[in-house]
PDB file of C-alpha atoms in Angstrom:
ATOM      1  CA  MET F  27     -11.207  -6.534 -26.333  1.00  0.00           C
ATOM      2  CA  ASP F  28     -13.858  -6.698 -23.725  1.00  0.00           C
ATOM      3  CA  LEU F  29     -15.280  -3.103 -23.826  1.00  0.00           C
ATOM      4  CA  ASP F  30     -18.013  -4.104 -21.335  1.00  0.00           C
ATOM      5  CA  ALA F  31     -15.435  -5.135 -18.741  1.00  0.00           C
ATOM      6  CA  VAL F  32     -13.720  -1.766 -19.026  1.00  0.00           C
ATOM      7  CA  LYS F  33     -17.059  -0.108 -18.613  1.00  0.00           C
ATOM      8  CA  ARG F  34     -17.913  -2.219 -15.448  1.00  0.00           C
ATOM      9  CA  TYR F  35     -14.562  -1.492 -14.001  1.00  0.00           C
ATOM     10  CA  LEU F  36     -14.997   2.320 -14.405  1.00  0.00           C
ATOM     11  CA  GLU F  37     -18.596   2.147 -13.114  1.00  0.00           C
ATOM     12  CA  LYS F  38     -18.161  -0.271 -10.221  1.00  0.00           C
ATOM     13  CA  GLY F  39     -18.641   2.474  -7.706  1.00  0.00           C
ATOM     14  CA  VAL F  40     -22.012   3.773  -9.224  1.00  0.00           C
ATOM     15  CA  GLY F  41     -24.253   1.729  -6.712  1.00  0.00           C
ATOM     16  CA  THR F  42     -22.707   3.381  -3.694  1.00  0.00           C
ATOM     17  CA  SER F  43     -23.279   7.028  -4.482  1.00  0.00           C
ATOM     18  CA  SER F  44     -25.019   7.835  -1.081  1.00  0.00           C
ATOM     19  CA  GLU F  45     -21.779   6.715   0.678  1.00  0.00           C
ATOM     20  CA  VAL F  46     -19.617   8.816  -1.620  1.00  0.00           C
ATOM     21  CA  ASP F  47     -21.880  11.829  -1.449  1.00  0.00           C
ATOM     22  CA  GLY F  48     -21.770  11.636   2.322  1.00  0.00           C
ATOM     23  CA  LEU F  49     -17.940  12.251   2.327  1.00  0.00           C
ATOM     24  CA  PRO F  50     -16.978  15.699   3.621  1.00  0.00           C
ATOM     25  CA  PRO F  51     -15.800  18.354   1.203  1.00  0.00           C
ATOM     26  CA  ARG F  52     -12.123  18.331   0.437  1.00  0.00           C
ATOM     27  CA  PHE F  53     -11.887  14.711   1.854  1.00  0.00           C
ATOM     28  CA  LEU F  54      -9.014  13.776  -0.392  1.00  0.00           C
ATOM     29  CA  GLU F  55      -6.365  15.896   1.229  1.00  0.00           C
ATOM     30  CA  PRO F  56      -6.900  14.494   4.798  1.00  0.00           C
ATOM     31  CA  LEU F  57      -6.890  11.024   3.292  1.00  0.00           C
ATOM     32  CA  ILE F  58      -3.555  11.405   1.888  1.00  0.00           C
ATOM     33  CA  MET F  59      -1.974  13.815   4.554  1.00  0.00           C
ATOM     34  CA  ASN F  60      -3.031  11.949   7.787  1.00  0.00           C
ATOM     35  CA  SER F  61       0.252  10.186   7.863  1.00  0.00           C
ATOM     36  CA  LEU F  62       2.417  13.207   6.778  1.00  0.00           C
ATOM     37  CA  LYS F  63       4.959  14.732   9.208  1.00  0.00           C
ATOM     38  CA  VAL F  64       6.839  17.955   8.392  1.00  0.00           C
ATOM     39  CA  ASP F  65      10.505  17.459   9.289  1.00  0.00           C
ATOM     40  CA  LEU F  66      12.045  20.603   7.805  1.00  0.00           C
ATOM     41  CA  ILE F  67      10.662  23.762   6.472  1.00  0.00           C
ATOM     42  CA  GLU F  68      12.724  26.638   5.138  1.00  0.00           C
ATOM     43  CA  PRO F  69      12.526  29.224   2.340  1.00  0.00           C
ATOM     44  CA  GLY F  70      11.941  27.221  -0.842  1.00  0.00           C
ATOM     45  CA  ARG F  71      12.044  23.886   0.626  1.00  0.00           C
ATOM     46  CA  ILE F  72       9.956  21.516   2.656  1.00  0.00           C
ATOM     47  CA  LEU F  73      10.986  18.019   3.844  1.00  0.00           C
ATOM     48  CA  CYS F  74       8.238  15.645   4.985  1.00  0.00           C
ATOM     49  CA  SER F  75       8.243  12.092   5.996  1.00  0.00           C
ATOM     50  CA  MET F  76       5.536   9.440   6.217  1.00  0.00           C
ATOM     51  CA  LYS F  77       4.988   5.778   6.876  1.00  0.00           C
ATOM     52  CA  ILE F  78       2.906   4.398   3.999  1.00  0.00           C
ATOM     53  CA  PRO F  79      -0.617   3.510   5.143  1.00  0.00           C
ATOM     54  CA  GLN F  80      -2.608   0.661   3.893  1.00  0.00           C
ATOM     55  CA  ARG F  81      -5.317   3.030   2.533  1.00  0.00           C
ATOM     56  CA  LEU F  82      -2.960   4.508  -0.070  1.00  0.00           C
ATOM     57  CA  LEU F  83      -1.984   1.161  -1.710  1.00  0.00           C
ATOM     58  CA  ASN F  84      -2.927   0.074  -5.357  1.00  0.00           C
ATOM     59  CA  ALA F  85      -4.155  -3.389  -6.363  1.00  0.00           C
ATOM     60  CA  GLY F  86      -0.489  -4.349  -6.457  1.00  0.00           C
ATOM     61  CA  ASN F  87      -0.050  -3.502  -2.828  1.00  0.00           C
ATOM     62  CA  THR F  88       2.335  -0.531  -3.582  1.00  0.00           C
ATOM     63  CA  LEU F  89       1.863   3.117  -3.024  1.00  0.00           C
ATOM     64  CA  HIS F  90      -0.890   4.210  -5.448  1.00  0.00           C
ATOM     65  CA  GLY F  91       0.231   6.448  -8.311  1.00  0.00           C
ATOM     66  CA  GLY F  92      -2.627   8.706  -7.707  1.00  0.00           C
ATOM     67  CA  ALA F  93      -1.802   9.053  -4.166  1.00  0.00           C
ATOM     68  CA  THR F  94       1.783  10.006  -5.164  1.00  0.00           C
ATOM     69  CA  ALA F  95       0.397  12.556  -7.617  1.00  0.00           C
ATOM     70  CA  ALA F  96      -1.789  14.072  -4.980  1.00  0.00           C
ATOM     71  CA  LEU F  97       1.144  14.403  -2.669  1.00  0.00           C
ATOM     72  CA  VAL F  98       3.009  16.160  -5.355  1.00  0.00           C
ATOM     73  CA  ASP F  99      -0.068  18.538  -5.662  1.00  0.00           C
ATOM     74  CA  VAL F 100      -0.318  19.175  -1.803  1.00  0.00           C
ATOM     75  CA  VAL F 101       3.226  19.270  -0.618  1.00  0.00           C
ATOM     76  CA  GLY F 102       4.169  21.126  -3.793  1.00  0.00           C
ATOM     77  CA  SER F 103       1.682  23.761  -3.304  1.00  0.00           C
ATOM     78  CA  ALA F 104       2.721  24.233   0.519  1.00  0.00           C
ATOM     79  CA  VAL F 105       6.264  25.166  -0.507  1.00  0.00           C
ATOM     80  CA  ILE F 106       4.989  28.340  -2.503  1.00  0.00           C
ATOM     81  CA  PRO F 107       4.334  30.496   0.612  1.00  0.00           C
ATOM     82  CA  THR F 108       7.815  29.701   1.926  1.00  0.00           C
ATOM     83  CA  VAL F 109       9.335  31.981  -0.452  1.00  0.00           C
ATOM     84  CA  GLY F 110       7.203  34.960   0.692  1.00  0.00           C
ATOM     85  CA  PHE F 111       4.220  34.510  -1.588  1.00  0.00           C
ATOM     86  CA  THR F 112       1.275  35.976   0.186  1.00  0.00           C
ATOM     87  CA  GLY F 113      -1.810  35.620  -2.015  1.00  0.00           C
ATOM     88  CA  PRO F 114      -4.998  34.172  -0.809  1.00  0.00           C
ATOM     89  CA  ASN F 115      -4.125  30.804  -2.234  1.00  0.00           C
ATOM     90  CA  THR F 116      -1.340  29.160  -4.016  1.00  0.00           C
ATOM     91  CA  GLY F 117      -2.964  29.308  -7.492  1.00  0.00           C
ATOM     92  CA  VAL F 118      -4.256  26.425  -9.702  1.00  0.00           C
ATOM     93  CA  SER F 119      -2.497  23.572 -11.251  1.00  0.00           C
ATOM     94  CA  VAL F 120      -1.505  23.972 -14.813  1.00  0.00           C
ATOM     95  CA  GLU F 121       0.540  20.769 -15.001  1.00  0.00           C
ATOM     96  CA  ILE F 122       1.486  17.889 -12.691  1.00  0.00           C
ATOM     97  CA  ASN F 123       3.585  14.968 -13.952  1.00  0.00           C
ATOM     98  CA  VAL F 124       5.248  12.239 -11.995  1.00  0.00           C
ATOM     99  CA  SER F 125       7.967   9.853 -13.034  1.00  0.00           C
ATOM    100  CA  TYR F 126       7.601   6.514 -11.191  1.00  0.00           C
ATOM    101  CA  VAL F 127      10.997   4.683 -11.036  1.00  0.00           C
ATOM    102  CA  ASP F 128      10.342   2.099  -8.221  1.00  0.00           C
ATOM    103  CA  ALA F 129       7.675   0.961  -5.744  1.00  0.00           C
ATOM    104  CA  ALA F 130       7.199   1.835  -2.344  1.00  0.00           C
ATOM    105  CA  TYR F 131       5.407  -0.646  -0.080  1.00  0.00           C
ATOM    106  CA  VAL F 132       2.883  -0.466   3.135  1.00  0.00           C
ATOM    107  CA  ASP F 133       4.666   0.683   6.448  1.00  0.00           C
ATOM    108  CA  GLU F 134       7.773   1.760   4.536  1.00  0.00           C
ATOM    109  CA  GLU F 135       9.218   5.040   5.686  1.00  0.00           C
ATOM    110  CA  ILE F 136       9.473   7.647   2.968  1.00  0.00           C
ATOM    111  CA  GLU F 137      10.714  11.231   2.462  1.00  0.00           C
ATOM    112  CA  ILE F 138       8.945  13.803   0.303  1.00  0.00           C
ATOM    113  CA  GLU F 139      11.088  16.790  -0.586  1.00  0.00           C
ATOM    114  CA  ALA F 140       9.502  19.762  -2.250  1.00  0.00           C
ATOM    115  CA  ARG F 141      11.671  22.606  -3.801  1.00  0.00           C
ATOM    116  CA  ALA F 142      10.421  25.819  -5.217  1.00  0.00           C
ATOM    117  CA  LEU F 143      12.236  26.182  -8.491  1.00  0.00           C
ATOM    118  CA  ARG F 144      10.628  29.362  -9.348  1.00  0.00           C
ATOM    119  CA  VAL F 145       7.767  31.416  -7.897  1.00  0.00           C
ATOM    120  CA  GLY F 146       7.166  34.325 -10.068  1.00  0.00           C
ATOM    121  CA  LYS F 147       4.235  36.846 -10.685  1.00  0.00           C
ATOM    122  CA  VAL F 148       2.002  34.496 -12.515  1.00  0.00           C
ATOM    123  CA  VAL F 149       3.671  30.972 -12.439  1.00  0.00           C
ATOM    124  CA  ALA F 150       5.290  28.865  -9.831  1.00  0.00           C
ATOM    125  CA  VAL F 151       7.282  25.723 -10.653  1.00  0.00           C
ATOM    126  CA  ILE F 152       7.869  23.202  -8.052  1.00  0.00           C
ATOM    127  CA  SER F 153       9.925  19.944  -7.865  1.00  0.00           C
ATOM    128  CA  VAL F 154       8.905  17.089  -5.621  1.00  0.00           C
ATOM    129  CA  GLU F 155      11.174  14.025  -4.937  1.00  0.00           C
ATOM    130  CA  PHE F 156      10.093  10.839  -3.132  1.00  0.00           C
ATOM    131  CA  LYS F 157      12.758   8.746  -1.484  1.00  0.00           C
ATOM    132  CA  LYS F 158      12.885   5.629   0.551  1.00  0.00           C
ATOM    133  CA  LYS F 159      14.092   6.726   4.007  1.00  0.00           C
ATOM    134  CA  LYS F 160      16.059   3.472   4.743  1.00  0.00           C
ATOM    135  CA  THR F 161      18.141   3.482   1.405  1.00  0.00           C
ATOM    136  CA  GLY F 162      17.800   7.041   0.207  1.00  0.00           C
ATOM    137  CA  LYS F 163      16.723   5.598  -3.255  1.00  0.00           C
ATOM    138  CA  ILE F 164      14.397   7.716  -5.206  1.00  0.00           C
ATOM    139  CA  PHE F 165      11.066   6.036  -6.161  1.00  0.00           C
ATOM    140  CA  ALA F 166       9.321   8.943  -7.736  1.00  0.00           C
ATOM    141  CA  GLN F 167       9.841  12.427  -9.035  1.00  0.00           C
ATOM    142  CA  GLY F 168       7.294  15.120  -9.672  1.00  0.00           C
ATOM    143  CA  ARG F 169       7.097  18.423 -11.235  1.00  0.00           C
ATOM    144  CA  HIS F 170       4.190  20.891 -10.431  1.00  0.00           C
ATOM    145  CA  THR F 171       3.386  24.107 -12.270  1.00  0.00           C
ATOM    146  CA  LYS F 172       0.779  26.413 -10.952  1.00  0.00           C
ATOM    147  CA  PHE F 173      -0.864  29.564 -12.323  1.00  0.00           C
ATOM    148  CA  ILE F 174      -0.836  32.176  -9.558  1.00  0.00           C
ATOM    149  CA  PRO F 175      -3.729  34.638 -10.115  1.00  0.00           C
ATOM    150  CA  ALA F 176      -2.842  38.226  -9.483  1.00  0.00           C
ATOM    151  CA  SER F 177      -4.051  39.678  -6.276  1.00  0.00           C
ATOM    152  CA  SER F 178      -6.540  42.530  -6.445  1.00  0.00           C
ATOM    153  CA  LYS F 179      -5.146  45.969  -6.115  1.00  0.00           C
ATOM    154  CA  LEU F 180      -8.278  47.281  -4.663  1.00  0.00           C
TER     155      LEU F 180
END
């Protein structure tokens, strides 16, 4: 096992810290959301579509798993206010999991459906499903659990 190769891989961005530090705060959300279009929004459900951009591909030229997980986070969080939650934010992630069952490719049209399974006083549980628009085939499924902080009574 080449431990130095692993270290080099993980540290390959170290020399460009000025470029990375120059990125605006919260740059990740616009990076993944720039191609996102909301097709339907109703209580407890959001349906989005997007054409997979080149910037979200992994080394295998398929939609990056991290981008998929970030979409679970962002679209999943957005469904919480649709059920009437009025807090100052949608809470903090307690758990995000994604099952990847197929690949999606550049310029492929996909649908992302988020459903609020439960939004209680302190916990929200969201399901997010990714489908290929052309075939309707599921290629990833996510579950997002968030802790919702109590709003101040003052």
